[in-house]
Coordinates of C-alpha atoms in Angstrom, one line a residue:
Chain A
M1002 CA 0.0 0.1 -0.2
R1003 CA 1.3 3.4 -0.9
L1004 CA 1.2 5.8 2.1
A1005 CA 1.7 9.5 2.2
F1006 CA 2.2 11.4 5.3
V1007 CA 2.1 15.0 5.1
D1008 CA 3.5 17.0 8.3
H1009 CA 4.0 20.9 7.8
V1010 CA 6.4 21.2 10.8
F1011 CA 8.4 18.4 10.7
S1012 CA 11.8 18.5 12.4
W1013 CA 14.7 16.2 12.4
P1014 CA 16.4 15.8 14.7
P1015 CA 13.2 16.1 16.4
L1016 CA 12.1 19.0 18.3
G1017 CA 9.5 17.2 20.6
G1018 CA 7.7 13.9 20.7
A1019 CA 5.3 14.5 17.6
P1020 CA 8.3 14.2 14.7
A1021 CA 9.5 11.0 16.6
D1022 CA 6.6 9.4 16.6
L1023 CA 5.9 10.3 13.0
Y1024 CA 9.2 8.7 12.3
Y1025 CA 8.8 5.5 14.1
T1026 CA 5.1 5.0 12.9
M1027 CA 6.7 5.5 9.0
R1028 CA 9.3 3.1 9.9
G1029 CA 6.9 0.6 11.2
L1030 CA 4.7 0.6 8.5
Q1031 CA 7.7 0.7 5.8
A1032 CA 9.0 -2.7 8.0
L1033 CA 5.3 -4.4 7.1
G1034 CA 6.0 -3.5 3.6
H1035 CA 4.2 -0.5 2.8
E1036 CA 5.8 2.2 0.6
V1037 CA 5.7 5.5 2.6
R1038 CA 6.6 8.9 1.6
L1039 CA 7.1 11.9 3.8
F1040 CA 5.9 15.3 2.9
Y1041 CA 7.4 18.0 4.7
G1042 CA 7.1 21.9 4.5
A1043 CA 10.4 23.8 4.5
E1044 CA 10.9 27.3 4.8
P1045 CA 14.6 28.0 3.7
D1046 CA 14.2 31.7 4.6
N1047 CA 13.0 31.0 8.2
W1048 CA 15.8 31.5 10.4
F1049 CA 13.7 30.1 13.0
L1050 CA 13.3 26.9 11.4
S1051 CA 16.3 24.2 11.2
E1052 CA 16.8 22.2 8.0
V1053 CA 15.6 18.8 8.3
A1054 CA 18.5 16.1 8.0
E1055 CA 16.9 13.9 5.6
G1056 CA 20.2 11.8 5.4
D1057 CA 19.3 10.4 8.6
L1058 CA 15.8 9.4 7.5
P1059 CA 15.4 6.0 6.4
F1060 CA 12.4 6.6 4.3
E1061 CA 11.7 8.6 0.9
C1062 CA 10.9 12.5 1.8
E1063 CA 9.5 15.0 -0.2
R1064 CA 10.5 18.7 0.6
V1065 CA 7.7 21.1 -0.1
E1066 CA 9.8 24.2 -0.3
F1067 CA 7.9 27.7 0.7
R1068 CA 9.8 30.8 0.1
R1069 CA 9.2 33.7 2.0
G1070 CA 5.5 34.9 1.4
E1071 CA 4.2 31.9 -0.1
V1072 CA 3.2 30.2 3.5
T1073 CA -0.4 31.3 2.8
P1074 CA -3.0 28.5 4.0
K1075 CA -4.2 28.2 0.3
N1076 CA -1.1 28.1 -1.1
V1077 CA 0.1 25.4 1.3
A1078 CA -2.6 23.2 0.5
V1079 CA -2.0 23.5 -3.2
R1080 CA 1.5 22.6 -3.1
Y1081 CA 0.8 19.6 -0.9
R1082 CA -2.0 18.3 -3.1
E1083 CA 0.6 18.7 -6.0
A1084 CA 3.0 16.9 -4.3
V1085 CA 1.1 14.0 -2.9
D1086 CA -0.9 13.5 -6.4
A1087 CA 2.3 13.0 -8.0
F1088 CA 2.8 10.2 -5.5
A1089 CA -0.7 9.0 -6.0
P1090 CA -0.9 7.0 -2.4
D1091 CA -3.8 4.7 -1.2
V1092 CA -3.9 6.6 2.0
V1093 CA -3.2 10.0 3.3
F1094 CA -2.0 10.6 7.1
N1095 CA -2.6 14.0 7.6
C1096 CA -0.1 14.9 10.7
F1097 CA 0.8 18.2 12.2
A1098 CA 0.0 21.5 10.9
F1099 CA -2.0 23.5 13.5
L1100 CA -4.7 26.0 12.1
I1101 CA -3.6 25.4 8.5
K1102 CA -4.5 21.7 8.7
P1103 CA -8.4 22.2 7.7
F1104 CA -7.2 23.3 4.7
I1105 CA -4.8 20.9 3.6
A1106 CA -7.5 18.2 4.8
E1107 CA -9.5 19.9 2.0
A1108 CA -7.0 19.7 -0.8
L1109 CA -6.5 16.2 0.0
S1110 CA -10.1 15.4 0.4
H1111 CA -10.3 12.9 -2.7
Y1112 CA -8.1 10.5 -0.6
P1113 CA -8.9 8.3 2.3
Q1114 CA -7.0 10.4 5.4
I1115 CA -6.3 9.7 8.6
S1116 CA -5.7 12.6 10.8
R1117 CA -3.2 12.2 13.6
F1118 CA -3.5 14.6 16.4
Y1119 CA -0.3 15.0 18.3
A1120 CA -1.8 17.8 20.6
Y1121 CA -4.9 20.0 21.0
E1122 CA -4.9 21.9 17.8
P1123 CA -8.5 21.3 16.9
F1124 CA -10.0 22.5 20.5
C1125 CA -8.2 25.7 20.8
P1126 CA -7.5 28.6 18.4
R1127 CA -4.7 30.4 20.4
D1128 CA -3.0 27.8 21.7
Y1129 CA -2.7 24.2 20.7
R1130 CA -2.1 23.2 24.2
L1131 CA -5.3 23.8 25.4
W1132 CA -4.1 25.9 28.3
L1133 CA -5.3 28.6 30.0
N1134 CA -4.1 30.7 32.8
F1135 CA -1.2 27.9 33.4
K1136 CA -4.2 25.5 33.6
T1137 CA -6.1 23.0 31.1
C1138 CA -8.9 25.3 29.4
P1139 CA -12.5 23.6 30.0
Y1140 CA -13.6 24.8 26.8
N1141 CA -13.4 23.3 23.5
F1142 CA -13.4 25.2 20.1
L1143 CA -15.6 22.5 18.4
T1144 CA -18.4 23.0 20.9
T1145 CA -18.1 26.5 22.3
P1146 CA -16.5 28.6 18.9
H1147 CA -18.0 31.7 20.3
V1148 CA -16.6 31.4 23.9
C1149 CA -12.8 30.2 22.2
G1150 CA -13.1 32.9 19.6
K1151 CA -13.1 35.7 22.1
C1152 CA -10.9 34.0 24.4
A1153 CA -8.0 33.8 21.1
W1154 CA -8.7 37.3 20.5
Q1155 CA -8.1 38.6 24.2
R1156 CA -5.0 37.1 23.6
L1157 CA -3.8 37.8 20.1
W1158 CA -5.0 41.2 19.5
R1159 CA -1.8 42.9 20.5
S1160 CA 0.4 40.9 18.2
L1161 CA -2.4 41.2 15.5
R1162 CA -2.8 45.3 15.7
T1163 CA 1.2 45.5 15.0
G1164 CA 0.5 44.5 11.5
R1165 CA 3.3 42.0 11.8
P1166 CA 2.0 39.1 13.9
D1167 CA 4.4 36.0 14.2
G1168 CA 3.6 32.3 14.9
Y1169 CA 0.2 31.5 16.5
A1170 CA -1.3 35.0 16.0
W1171 CA 0.1 34.7 12.1
E1172 CA -1.6 31.5 11.7
Y1173 CA -4.8 32.8 13.2
Q1174 CA -4.9 35.8 10.9
A1175 CA -3.8 34.1 7.8
T1176 CA -6.4 31.0 8.1
E1177 CA -9.1 33.9 9.6
A1178 CA -9.7 31.3 12.5
Y1179 CA -12.0 34.1 14.1
T1180 CA -14.6 33.4 11.4
M1181 CA -17.4 31.0 11.7
A1182 CA -16.5 29.6 8.1
Y1183 CA -12.8 28.6 9.4
H1184 CA -15.0 26.6 12.3
A1185 CA -17.3 25.1 9.8
K1186 CA -13.9 24.2 7.7
L1187 CA -12.6 22.7 10.8
L1188 CA -15.8 20.5 12.0
K1189 CA -16.3 19.6 8.0
S1190 CA -12.5 18.3 8.1
I1191 CA -12.7 16.3 11.3
Q1192 CA -16.6 14.7 10.2
D1193 CA -14.7 13.8 6.8
Y1194 CA -11.6 12.2 8.0
S1195 CA -11.8 8.5 7.8
A1196 CA -10.0 7.9 10.8
I1197 CA -8.6 10.0 13.9
I1198 CA -5.8 8.8 15.8
V1199 CA -5.2 10.8 19.2
Y1200 CA -3.1 9.7 21.9
N1201 CA -5.3 9.4 24.8
H1202 CA -8.9 9.2 26.3
F1203 CA -9.0 12.6 27.4
T1204 CA -8.4 13.7 23.5
K1205 CA -11.2 11.3 22.2
D1206 CA -13.4 12.6 24.6
L1207 CA -12.9 16.2 23.1
L1208 CA -13.8 15.0 19.9
G1209 CA -17.2 14.3 21.3
G1210 CA -18.6 12.0 18.4
H1211 CA -17.7 14.3 15.6
N1212 CA -15.8 11.5 14.1
A1213 CA -17.0 7.8 14.7
N1214 CA -13.7 6.5 13.9
V1215 CA -11.4 8.0 16.6
H1216 CA -8.6 5.7 17.9
V1217 CA -6.5 5.9 20.9
V1218 CA -3.0 5.0 20.0
G1219 CA 0.0 5.7 22.0
G1220 CA 3.4 6.2 21.0
G1221 CA 6.1 3.6 21.6
V1222 CA 10.0 3.5 21.6
N1223 CA 12.4 1.3 19.4
L1224 CA 13.9 -1.2 21.9
D1225 CA 17.4 -1.1 20.1
E1226 CA 17.5 2.4 20.4
F1227 CA 16.7 2.8 23.9
P1228 CA 18.9 -0.8 25.4
Y1229 CA 18.5 -1.3 29.0
Y1230 CA 20.8 -0.1 31.5
P1231 CA 20.5 -1.6 34.6
L1232 CA 20.7 1.0 37.5
E1233 CA 24.3 0.6 39.3
P1234 CA 24.1 1.5 42.9
K1235 CA 25.8 4.8 43.6
A1236 CA 29.3 5.2 44.8
E1237 CA 29.9 7.2 48.1
G1238 CA 29.3 10.8 47.6
E1239 CA 28.0 10.3 43.9
K1240 CA 25.0 12.4 43.2
T1241 CA 21.7 10.8 42.2
I1242 CA 21.0 12.3 38.6
I1243 CA 17.0 13.4 38.3
L1244 CA 16.6 13.9 34.4
M1245 CA 14.1 16.3 32.7
T1246 CA 14.3 15.9 29.1
G1247 CA 12.2 17.8 26.6
R1248 CA 11.2 21.4 25.8
A1249 CA 12.4 22.6 29.3
E1250 CA 12.0 26.2 28.4
D1251 CA 8.5 25.9 27.8
L1252 CA 6.6 26.8 31.0
S1253 CA 3.7 24.1 30.4
K1254 CA 6.6 21.8 31.0
G1255 CA 6.7 22.3 34.4
A1256 CA 10.6 23.0 35.0
K1257 CA 9.7 25.6 37.4
N1258 CA 7.9 23.0 39.6
L1259 CA 11.0 20.9 39.3
W1260 CA 13.3 23.6 40.4
T1261 CA 10.7 24.4 43.3
A1262 CA 10.6 21.0 44.2
G1263 CA 14.1 20.5 44.1
D1264 CA 14.9 23.5 46.1
M1265 CA 12.6 21.9 48.8
L1266 CA 14.8 18.6 48.6
A1267 CA 18.1 20.6 48.8
R1268 CA 17.3 21.8 52.4
E1269 CA 17.3 18.5 53.4
R1270 CA 19.7 16.7 51.2
D1271 CA 22.8 17.0 49.0
D1272 CA 22.9 13.6 47.5
F1273 CA 20.9 14.8 44.3
Q1274 CA 21.4 16.7 41.1
I1275 CA 18.7 17.8 38.8
W1276 CA 19.4 17.9 34.9
I1277 CA 17.2 19.5 32.7
T1278 CA 17.7 20.1 28.8
D1279 CA 17.3 23.9 28.8
T1280 CA 20.0 26.6 27.3
D1281 CA 19.0 28.9 29.7
Q1282 CA 21.7 28.4 32.7
R1283 CA 20.5 31.4 34.8
M1284 CA 18.6 29.2 37.4
D1285 CA 21.9 26.6 37.7
T1286 CA 22.8 26.0 41.2
D1287 CA 24.8 23.2 43.1
W1288 CA 21.8 20.7 42.7
F1289 CA 20.3 22.2 39.4
K1290 CA 21.7 22.0 35.9
A1291 CA 20.8 23.0 32.5
I1292 CA 22.5 20.8 30.0
G1293 CA 21.3 22.4 27.1
W1294 CA 19.5 21.2 23.9
H1295 CA 20.9 18.4 22.4
P1296 CA 20.7 16.0 19.5
F1297 CA 18.6 12.8 19.7
S1298 CA 21.7 10.6 19.9
K1299 CA 22.9 12.4 23.0
I1300 CA 19.6 12.4 25.2
K1301 CA 19.8 8.7 25.0
E1302 CA 23.1 8.8 26.7
F1303 CA 21.8 11.5 29.3
Y1304 CA 19.2 8.7 30.0
R1305 CA 21.9 6.1 30.7
Q1306 CA 23.8 8.5 33.0
A1307 CA 20.6 9.6 35.0
D1308 CA 18.9 7.5 37.8
I1309 CA 15.5 9.0 37.8
C1310 CA 13.5 10.7 35.0
C1311 CA 11.2 13.6 35.8
V1312 CA 8.2 14.9 33.7
P1313 CA 6.3 17.5 35.7
S1314 CA 4.1 18.6 32.9
V1315 CA 1.5 21.1 34.1
W1316 CA -0.5 20.8 30.5
E1317 CA -2.7 17.7 29.4
E1318 CA 0.6 16.1 28.0
P1319 CA -0.8 14.2 25.2
F1320 CA 1.2 11.2 25.6
G1321 CA 4.8 11.9 27.2
L1322 CA 7.2 9.8 25.1
V1323 CA 10.2 10.7 27.2
A1324 CA 8.7 8.8 30.0
V1325 CA 8.5 5.6 27.8
E1326 CA 11.9 6.3 26.8
A1327 CA 13.3 6.7 30.1
M1328 CA 11.3 3.6 31.4
A1329 CA 12.8 1.3 28.0
T1330 CA 16.3 2.5 29.4
G1331 CA 15.4 1.1 32.8
R1332 CA 14.9 4.2 35.0
P1333 CA 11.9 5.0 37.6
C1334 CA 9.4 7.8 36.3
V1335 CA 8.1 10.6 38.1
V1336 CA 5.4 12.1 36.5
S1337 CA 2.2 14.6 36.6
D1338 CA -1.3 13.1 36.4
V1339 CA -1.7 14.6 32.8
G1340 CA -3.1 13.1 29.6
G1341 CA -1.1 10.3 28.3
L1342 CA 1.4 10.4 31.2
Q1343 CA -0.8 9.0 33.7
E1344 CA -1.8 6.1 31.4
I1345 CA 1.9 4.9 30.8
V1346 CA 3.2 5.0 34.7
V1347 CA 1.6 2.6 37.3
E1348 CA 1.6 4.4 40.5
G1349 CA 4.0 2.7 42.7
E1350 CA 5.3 0.1 40.3
T1351 CA 6.9 1.8 37.6
G1352 CA 7.6 5.2 39.4
H1353 CA 5.1 7.7 40.9
I1354 CA 2.4 9.9 39.8
F1355 CA 1.9 13.6 41.8
D1356 CA -0.6 15.9 41.6
R1357 CA -0.1 18.5 38.7
D1358 CA 1.2 21.9 39.6
N1359 CA 2.2 20.8 43.2
P1360 CA 6.1 21.3 43.8
A1361 CA 5.4 19.7 47.1
A1362 CA 3.8 16.7 46.0
L1363 CA 6.8 16.3 43.3
A1364 CA 9.2 16.8 46.1
E1365 CA 7.6 13.9 48.2
A1366 CA 7.4 11.3 45.1
L1367 CA 11.2 12.4 44.4
R1368 CA 12.0 12.0 48.2
K1369 CA 10.1 8.2 47.5
V1370 CA 12.4 7.5 44.6
L1371 CA 15.4 9.1 46.4
A1372 CA 15.3 7.1 49.3
S1373 CA 16.9 3.6 48.0
H1374 CA 18.4 2.4 45.2
D1375 CA 16.9 -1.0 45.5
T1376 CA 13.4 0.9 45.1
R1377 CA 14.7 2.7 42.0
R1378 CA 16.1 -0.4 40.3
A1379 CA 12.7 -2.4 40.9
M1380 CA 11.0 0.5 39.5
G1381 CA 13.3 0.9 36.5
D1382 CA 12.9 -3.0 35.7
A1383 CA 9.3 -3.0 36.1
G1384 CA 9.1 0.1 33.5
R1385 CA 11.4 -1.7 31.0
R1386 CA 8.9 -5.1 31.1
R1387 CA 6.0 -2.5 31.0
V1388 CA 7.6 -1.1 27.8
E1389 CA 8.6 -4.3 26.5
E1390 CA 4.7 -5.6 26.5
M1391 CA 2.7 -2.2 25.5
Y1392 CA 5.1 0.2 24.2
T1393 CA 7.6 -0.9 21.6
W1394 CA 7.1 0.2 18.2
D1395 CA 6.5 -3.0 16.7
R1396 CA 3.7 -3.8 19.0
V1397 CA 2.0 -0.6 18.7
I1398 CA 2.0 -0.8 14.9
E1399 CA 0.9 -4.3 14.7
R1400 CA -1.7 -3.9 17.3
H1401 CA -3.3 -0.8 15.5
Y1402 CA -2.5 0.0 12.2
P1403 CA -3.0 -3.0 9.8
A1404 CA -6.9 -3.3 11.0
M1405 CA -7.1 0.5 10.9
L1406 CA -5.8 0.8 7.3
E1407 CA -8.0 -2.2 6.2
E1408 CA -11.3 -0.3 7.9
V1409 CA -10.4 2.9 5.9
L1410 CA -9.9 1.2 2.4
R1411 CA -13.3 -0.8 3.0
Chain B
M687 CA 22.2 41.3 4.5
S688 CA 25.6 42.1 2.8
A689 CA 28.9 40.4 4.4
P690 CA 29.4 42.6 7.3
K691 CA 32.7 43.2 9.5
S692 CA 30.7 43.8 12.7
V693 CA 27.4 42.9 13.7
Y694 CA 25.8 44.1 16.8
I695 CA 22.7 42.3 18.2
V696 CA 20.6 43.7 20.8
V697 CA 19.7 41.3 23.5
S698 CA 15.8 39.7 23.6
Y699 CA 14.3 37.4 25.9
A700 CA 11.9 36.0 23.7
P701 CA 12.3 32.1 22.7
G702 CA 15.0 31.1 20.5
F703 CA 17.3 34.1 20.7
H704 CA 20.2 31.8 20.9
K705 CA 18.8 30.4 17.5
L706 CA 19.2 33.9 16.1
L707 CA 22.6 34.2 17.2
E708 CA 23.5 30.7 15.8
Y709 CA 21.8 31.7 12.5
V710 CA 23.8 35.3 12.4
R711 CA 27.1 33.3 12.9
K712 CA 26.2 30.4 10.5
Y713 CA 25.6 33.0 7.8
H714 CA 28.2 35.6 8.5
P715 CA 31.0 33.4 10.0
E716 CA 33.8 36.1 9.5
A717 CA 32.0 39.1 11.0
R718 CA 32.5 40.3 14.6
I719 CA 29.3 39.5 16.6
T720 CA 28.8 41.5 19.8
L721 CA 25.8 41.2 22.0
V722 CA 24.2 44.7 23.2
H723 CA 22.6 43.9 26.7
P724 CA 21.5 45.6 29.8
R725 CA 23.6 46.2 32.8
G726 CA 23.9 43.0 34.9
Y727 CA 22.9 40.8 32.4
T728 CA 25.1 37.6 31.8
A729 CA 25.3 36.1 28.4
T730 CA 24.4 32.4 28.6
E731 CA 26.6 29.6 27.5
S732 CA 25.0 28.8 24.5
E733 CA 24.7 32.8 23.5
R734 CA 28.6 33.1 24.6
K735 CA 29.4 30.2 21.5
Y736 CA 28.4 32.2 18.8
I737 CA 29.4 36.1 20.0
D738 CA 32.8 37.7 20.2
D739 CA 32.2 40.4 22.4
T740 CA 29.6 42.0 24.5
V741 CA 28.6 45.7 25.4
E742 CA 26.7 46.6 28.3
C743 CA 23.9 49.4 28.4
P744 CA 24.0 51.7 31.2
S745 CA 20.6 51.1 32.0
R746 CA 19.1 47.6 33.6
S747 CA 16.5 47.2 31.2
L748 CA 16.1 47.8 27.3
S749 CA 12.4 48.6 27.9
P750 CA 10.7 52.3 27.9
P751 CA 10.6 54.3 29.9
S752 CA 13.9 53.3 32.1
G753 CA 15.5 51.9 29.1
W754 CA 15.4 55.1 26.9
W755 CA 18.1 56.9 28.8
G756 CA 20.3 53.8 28.8
L757 CA 19.9 53.3 24.8
W758 CA 20.5 56.8 24.2
Q759 CA 23.8 57.0 26.2
L760 CA 24.7 53.7 24.2
S761 CA 23.8 54.9 21.0
R762 CA 26.3 57.7 21.1
E763 CA 29.3 55.3 22.0
L764 CA 28.0 53.1 19.3
R765 CA 27.7 55.8 16.7
Q766 CA 31.8 56.3 17.1
R767 CA 32.4 52.7 16.7
H768 CA 30.9 52.9 12.9
I769 CA 29.0 49.7 13.3
D770 CA 28.3 47.8 10.1
H771 CA 25.0 45.7 11.1
L772 CA 22.7 46.4 14.0
G773 CA 20.2 43.7 14.8
F774 CA 17.0 42.9 16.8
Q775 CA 14.8 40.0 17.3
Y776 CA 11.7 41.3 16.6
E777 CA 11.3 45.1 16.6
S778 CA 9.4 48.0 18.6
I779 CA 9.3 52.2 18.1
T780 CA 12.2 52.0 21.0
L781 CA 14.3 49.7 19.0
R782 CA 13.8 51.4 15.6
L783 CA 14.7 54.9 17.0
F784 CA 17.7 53.3 18.7
G785 CA 18.6 52.0 15.6
I786 CA 18.4 55.5 13.8
A787 CA 20.6 56.9 16.8
C788 CA 23.3 54.4 16.2
Q789 CA 23.6 55.0 12.5
P790 CA 24.9 51.7 11.7
K791 CA 25.2 50.8 7.8
E792 CA 22.1 48.6 7.8
C793 CA 19.6 47.8 10.3
V794 CA 17.6 44.6 10.5
A795 CA 15.2 42.8 12.7
W796 CA 14.5 38.9 12.6
L797 CA 10.7 38.4 13.1
G798 CA 9.5 35.3 14.4
N799 CA 7.7 33.9 11.1
G800 CA 11.3 33.9 9.6
Q801 CA 10.9 37.2 8.0
L802 CA 14.3 39.6 8.0
L803 CA 13.2 43.0 7.7
Q804 CA 15.6 45.5 6.5
L805 CA 14.6 48.7 8.8
P806 CA 14.8 51.9 7.3
L807 CA 17.6 54.5 9.0
N808 CA 15.3 57.7 8.7
L809 CA 12.5 58.8 11.1
R810 CA 10.2 59.9 8.7
A811 CA 10.6 56.7 6.6
T812 CA 10.5 54.7 10.1
L813 CA 7.2 56.3 11.1
A814 CA 5.5 56.0 7.7
D815 CA 6.5 52.3 7.8
L816 CA 5.1 51.8 11.3
I817 CA 2.0 53.5 10.9
T818 CA 1.2 51.2 7.6
H819 CA 1.8 48.4 9.2
R820 CA -0.3 49.5 12.5
I821 CA -3.2 50.4 10.0
S822 CA -3.2 47.1 8.4
G823 CA -2.7 45.4 11.8
Y824 CA -5.7 47.4 13.1
R825 CA -7.9 46.6 10.5
V826 CA -7.2 42.6 11.0
M827 CA -7.6 43.1 14.6
L828 CA -11.0 44.9 14.3
A829 CA -12.3 42.3 12.1
A830 CA -11.6 39.5 14.3
A831 CA -13.0 41.5 17.2
W832 CA -16.2 42.0 15.0
H833 CA -16.2 38.0 14.2
A834 CA -15.6 37.1 17.8
Y835 CA -17.9 39.4 19.6
L836 CA -20.2 40.5 17.4
L837 CA -21.4 37.7 15.2
G838 CA -20.9 35.3 17.7
A839 CA -23.2 37.1 20.2
N840 CA -26.0 35.5 19.1
N841 CA -25.1 32.4 20.8
E842 CA -25.4 32.5 24.7
P843 CA -22.4 31.6 26.6
P844 CA -22.7 28.0 28.0
E845 CA -22.2 27.3 31.7
R846 CA -18.5 26.9 32.3
P847 CA -18.2 23.1 32.1
R848 CA -16.4 21.0 35.0
R849 CA -14.1 18.6 34.7

């Protein structure tokens, strides 16, 4: 079967879980004998975006290039349509594209389409994280467009009035996401997808019956890339490393709570050090270290060096791939009770789940894991077993995709 | 941007500032890159990788109103250095006026959507440019408000759902 994957914001090395998820899904489907091709958007004039390292990708890629000023919703849709039509796929996977995604869906509506929602982009026109005032927003753009429209305007008007909006505000303006016509287009695209893949049941509930064929498919890891390293006991005076990976500079990832919890722990003990993948070293102390942003290969080395992995996200993390990667390496995980994370970690068995946005609860959870090497080792081993059973890419692909593709083409 | 010998970049706290430095270093490997920062600012390690020098503004902030005096003082010093390029991440009226006062050969801003903006170095053109963009910006902003508040007003807001 010929499968086209369209991702307007693909990055490699990956900037977050979504590109990594796409990479492994494509690789898995390729291993099942499908012919896969990735169509990704490239903006060579955009200093903010890094070039995709196509040489590191084991499947066919087609770069859909947009020069400055060419990135308009209609233009993007037309260019993807031209590129995908030349490939003539049997099924199109419509992946990450934020507010432009309904335009791409419309342009490719002559193919059976499977949409992958990596975050909450259809549910909020102002922020793909469905995050309002440092909390999960209780509204949903699909059902309350008039409330969400005002909310989006209140956040974005300052950027809009400059005449040079950037990022999300630019997409909001370019797609006219403030109009009911956009809302209708979004709803239609969701209803027309042959299938929709989401990461967790919270997202499925948000789709609220607009599409009958919604699949909850978690991410996974490739065990060859995340070999098991049993936790070794610490030598006298050696510090226990607590690692937080991912976009730590993003406030919704909860690095601030981790710092506060670390500060609480540092008042009572000095046997630990927190490493976070952030480039801002202004918060560095004896026990807190920003290790910078590193390529994918290097992150694996950090998991090996770490003793505990912490994912303190305060937004509804759709999946939480970093927790699975750490568990595969044999590390216990301390995670917040959000989105997919709470479905990955088993409380008390593979790690601890703490109350989101509560640094004291995080400190308490870390205290439990820091208490003994044997506990960490037992949790790490249990985590590895859980990943082997449920979260290897081979298992994820075999369990969900062949049946889904068959159903879509029926 | 033609090949400059010296590039002065005003520090920004916006996300991706180190990427901007990386970008400038990549495209101008020979240029001497100087970071312009407020008093008390320490460049991070990821920033230090790409810069050759720093120059401190006498004020503790670069934002108005306290930043204006500092930037004015600094602009006198930079004017004497005859700098080639002065750059900002994003742009503001303060930074544009600072750019005019420094009298570099070229003044640019790198915007969030990847746009590299050549900023005019005379006051009249700067004001005209700002007014043009403000007018189009206000037009979009008001159109969005019209849709969000007036066209959506027929629907009664629902009770705040509980989760």
